[in-house]
Structure formats: structure tokens, C-alpha cells
Amino acid sequence: MAKKQYAVIGLGRFGTSIARRLHEAGQEVLGIDIDEESVENAEPFVTHAVVADSTEEKAITSLGIDNFDCVIVAIGDDIQSSILTAMLLKNLGIKKIIAKAIGKRHGQVLEAIGIHWIIYPERDMGERVANQLLSPNMLNYIELSKDYNIEEIILPPKMEGKNLRELNIRAKFNVSVIAILRNGEIIISPSPEELLQKDDILVTIGNRNDLAKFSRIE
Ligand code: ADP
């Protein structure tokens, strides 16, 4: 992946987690916080860390933020600062802005400003935990729409050694297997004759309820 420039504004738990992961992946990350201690704590996890008030246009522009590929507004509790910062970034013409919202109304304002991607960490994490409880064999998922998901599901042991044709997963569960992850390799559009093996992960697409049923097979 080509190196990109990210700026994370607000180095609380959420912002620092994002910054740290991007930095670990070799990306260039500028961390910004109004609070000196937060900046010091985040220093090991970012390329540069600076103390600045992101609601001050001059402070932000002097950091050259308008040249960044992506800016993440990770200010939470201080809704006013979050909104002012998001507006400022939008006016500067930043291509990609991601913002954390702590509630519905906060999110609605960010949406009205035209923020590209709004994250509700508590709500989203709660949903993830519930989904994980409902589908214990599910490792990961992407929400395609309200009703449809792509999910990575651990192969149920009783399907080991069988091929997709005899298992007839599409007809029996209304779920399509679009790929198989095996020993770090990916088999795209597997043939119906493909023999499934222990520890295979099925990449499946379907209705959420059908997928939940499929992932509960013992
Ligand atoms: P979390 O729940 O992820 O820990 P917080 O809301 O506690 O999130 O932290 C957000 C961070 O944003 C804090 O470190 C705070 O100092 C910082 N912050 C708040 N307002 C501004 C601002 N105007 N400019 C820069 N950073 C800010």
C-alpha cells in the first residue's frame, strides 16, 4: 500500500487507537490535540504530534492539513469543538474527512456539514458484540445494506471433507460462498467441486438472518 498522510485530531482513546494502527502499518500520521499531556502520551504512536486547537483556522492551516489525504476528527465529548473542526476542514477542501459522533444529534450535524464518514464507536461496537454473540463462528463482516452482509464464517466441522456441490449451501441456507480463505491464501469463486478443509474460512454473502443461521451450525 502506498504511503499516505493522515491527521488525527483529538488523541483520546479512540483517536490514539486509529493513529497507532495506521502508524504501525507504515503510514504517516500527524496527531493533534489541544492538551499537552494527551500529545505526549500519543508521541510513541505517531510520526509527529503537536499541541494545537483545531478550531483555530490559523493553527490548522499552519500545519499544512489541507495537503493531507485523510483527516480524522476524533474529538468526542466536546461536541462544539468537533463540529467547528469538521466545518473548518470541510471549508479547507480536505478530500476525506472521518468524524466520530457521540450521539445521534451530533452525527446529524456532521452529516449536514457533509462529512464523508461518520463513526458512532459505542453504537457500532455494541452492534458488533451482539452480532458476534448471535453468530459465534463469524470472524468479520461488512454491512452491504440494512439486510445484507458479507461475512467470514469458520467452516462448520461437519462440512469438512465435503464439496460445495454436495453441501448445497445456497439452496439449503440461502447463502452464497464467494471465496474461501485457506492458509493465508484466497480462493475466489470456488468451484462446486472444491473440497472443504478443516480451518477453512468461508467468505459468504446473504441476508443477515440467513447468515446468522448458517454461522450457528455446530
Ligand atoms: P475518547 O473517548 O476517545 O477518549 P475524548 O472525547 O475523551 O475521546 O478525547 C478527545 C480528545 O480531543 C481529548 O484528548 C481532547 O483534549 C481533544 N480535543 C478536544 N477539543 C479539542 C480541540 N479544539 N483541538 C484539539 N483537540 C481537542
PDB file of C-alpha atoms and ligand atoms in Angstrom, residues 9-15 32-35 38 52-55 74-78 81 85 100, ligand 1:
ATOM      1  CA  ILE A   9      -7.346  15.377  15.662  1.00  0.00           C
ATOM      2  CA  GLY A  10      -8.117  14.512  19.286  1.00  0.00           C
ATOM      3  CA  LEU A  11      -5.784  11.990  20.870  1.00  0.00           C
ATOM      4  CA  GLY A  12      -8.122  10.351  23.358  1.00  0.00           C
ATOM      5  CA  ARG A  13      -8.599   6.574  23.389  1.00  0.00           C
ATOM      6  CA  PHE A  14     -10.373   6.482  20.036  1.00  0.00           C
ATOM      7  CA  GLY A  15      -8.020   8.836  18.182  1.00  0.00           C
ATOM      8  CA  ILE A  32      -3.072  16.855  17.095  1.00  0.00           C
ATOM      9  CA  ASP A  33      -4.542  17.640  20.494  1.00  0.00           C
ATOM     10  CA  ILE A  34      -5.222  20.771  22.492  1.00  0.00           C
ATOM     11  CA  ASP A  35      -3.979  19.024  25.613  1.00  0.00           C
ATOM     12  CA  SER A  38      -2.523  13.752  25.503  1.00  0.00           C
ATOM     13  CA  ALA A  52      -2.931  22.820  18.733  1.00  0.00           C
ATOM     14  CA  ASP A  53      -6.542  23.927  18.961  1.00  0.00           C
ATOM     15  CA  SER A  54      -8.198  22.502  15.877  1.00  0.00           C
ATOM     16  CA  THR A  55     -10.992  25.078  15.985  1.00  0.00           C
ATOM     17  CA  ALA A  74     -11.682  12.052  16.978  1.00  0.00           C
ATOM     18  CA  ILE A  75     -12.942  14.717  19.373  1.00  0.00           C
ATOM     19  CA  GLY A  76     -15.882  13.273  21.240  1.00  0.00           C
ATOM     20  CA  ASP A  77     -17.302  14.879  24.335  1.00  0.00           C
ATOM     21  CA  ASP A  78     -16.647  18.441  23.252  1.00  0.00           C
ATOM     22  CA  SER A  81     -15.124  21.652  19.032  1.00  0.00           C
ATOM     23  CA  THR A  85     -13.256  21.462  13.450  1.00  0.00           C
ATOM     24  CA  LYS A 100     -16.578  10.418  15.491  1.00  0.00           C
TER      25      LYS A 100
HETATM   26  P1  ADP B   1     -12.109   9.260  23.830  1.00  0.00           P
HETATM   27  O1  ADP B   1     -13.463   8.836  24.304  1.00  0.00           O
HETATM   28  O2  ADP B   1     -11.728   8.641  22.508  1.00  0.00           O
HETATM   29  O3  ADP B   1     -11.017   9.116  24.849  1.00  0.00           O
HETATM   30  P2  ADP B   1     -12.326  12.110  24.277  1.00  0.00           P
HETATM   31  O4  ADP B   1     -13.520  12.880  23.864  1.00  0.00           O
HETATM   32  O5  ADP B   1     -12.128  11.873  25.728  1.00  0.00           O
HETATM   33  O6  ADP B   1     -12.296  10.787  23.431  1.00  0.00           O
HETATM   34  O7  ADP B   1     -10.978  12.774  23.757  1.00  0.00           O
HETATM   35  C1  ADP B   1     -10.928  13.635  22.716  1.00  0.00           C
HETATM   36  C2  ADP B   1      -9.613  14.384  22.672  1.00  0.00           C
HETATM   37  O8  ADP B   1      -9.839  15.538  21.861  1.00  0.00           O
HETATM   38  C3  ADP B   1      -9.092  14.885  24.028  1.00  0.00           C
HETATM   39  O9  ADP B   1      -7.749  14.448  24.192  1.00  0.00           O
HETATM   40  C4  ADP B   1      -9.174  16.408  23.887  1.00  0.00           C
HETATM   41  O10 ADP B   1      -8.098  17.076  24.537  1.00  0.00           O
HETATM   42  C5  ADP B   1      -9.121  16.620  22.385  1.00  0.00           C
HETATM   43  N1  ADP B   1      -9.716  17.897  21.983  1.00  0.00           N
HETATM   44  C6  ADP B   1     -10.865  18.463  22.426  1.00  0.00           C
HETATM   45  N2  ADP B   1     -11.064  19.657  21.850  1.00  0.00           N
HETATM   46  C7  ADP B   1     -10.012  19.863  21.013  1.00  0.00           C
HETATM   47  C8  ADP B   1      -9.625  20.918  20.123  1.00  0.00           C
HETATM   48  N3  ADP B   1     -10.377  22.016  19.983  1.00  0.00           N
HETATM   49  N4  ADP B   1      -8.471  20.781  19.427  1.00  0.00           N
HETATM   50  C9  ADP B   1      -7.702  19.673  19.548  1.00  0.00           C
HETATM   51  N5  ADP B   1      -8.013  18.659  20.360  1.00  0.00           N
HETATM   52  C10 ADP B   1      -9.138  18.736  21.091  1.00  0.00           C
END
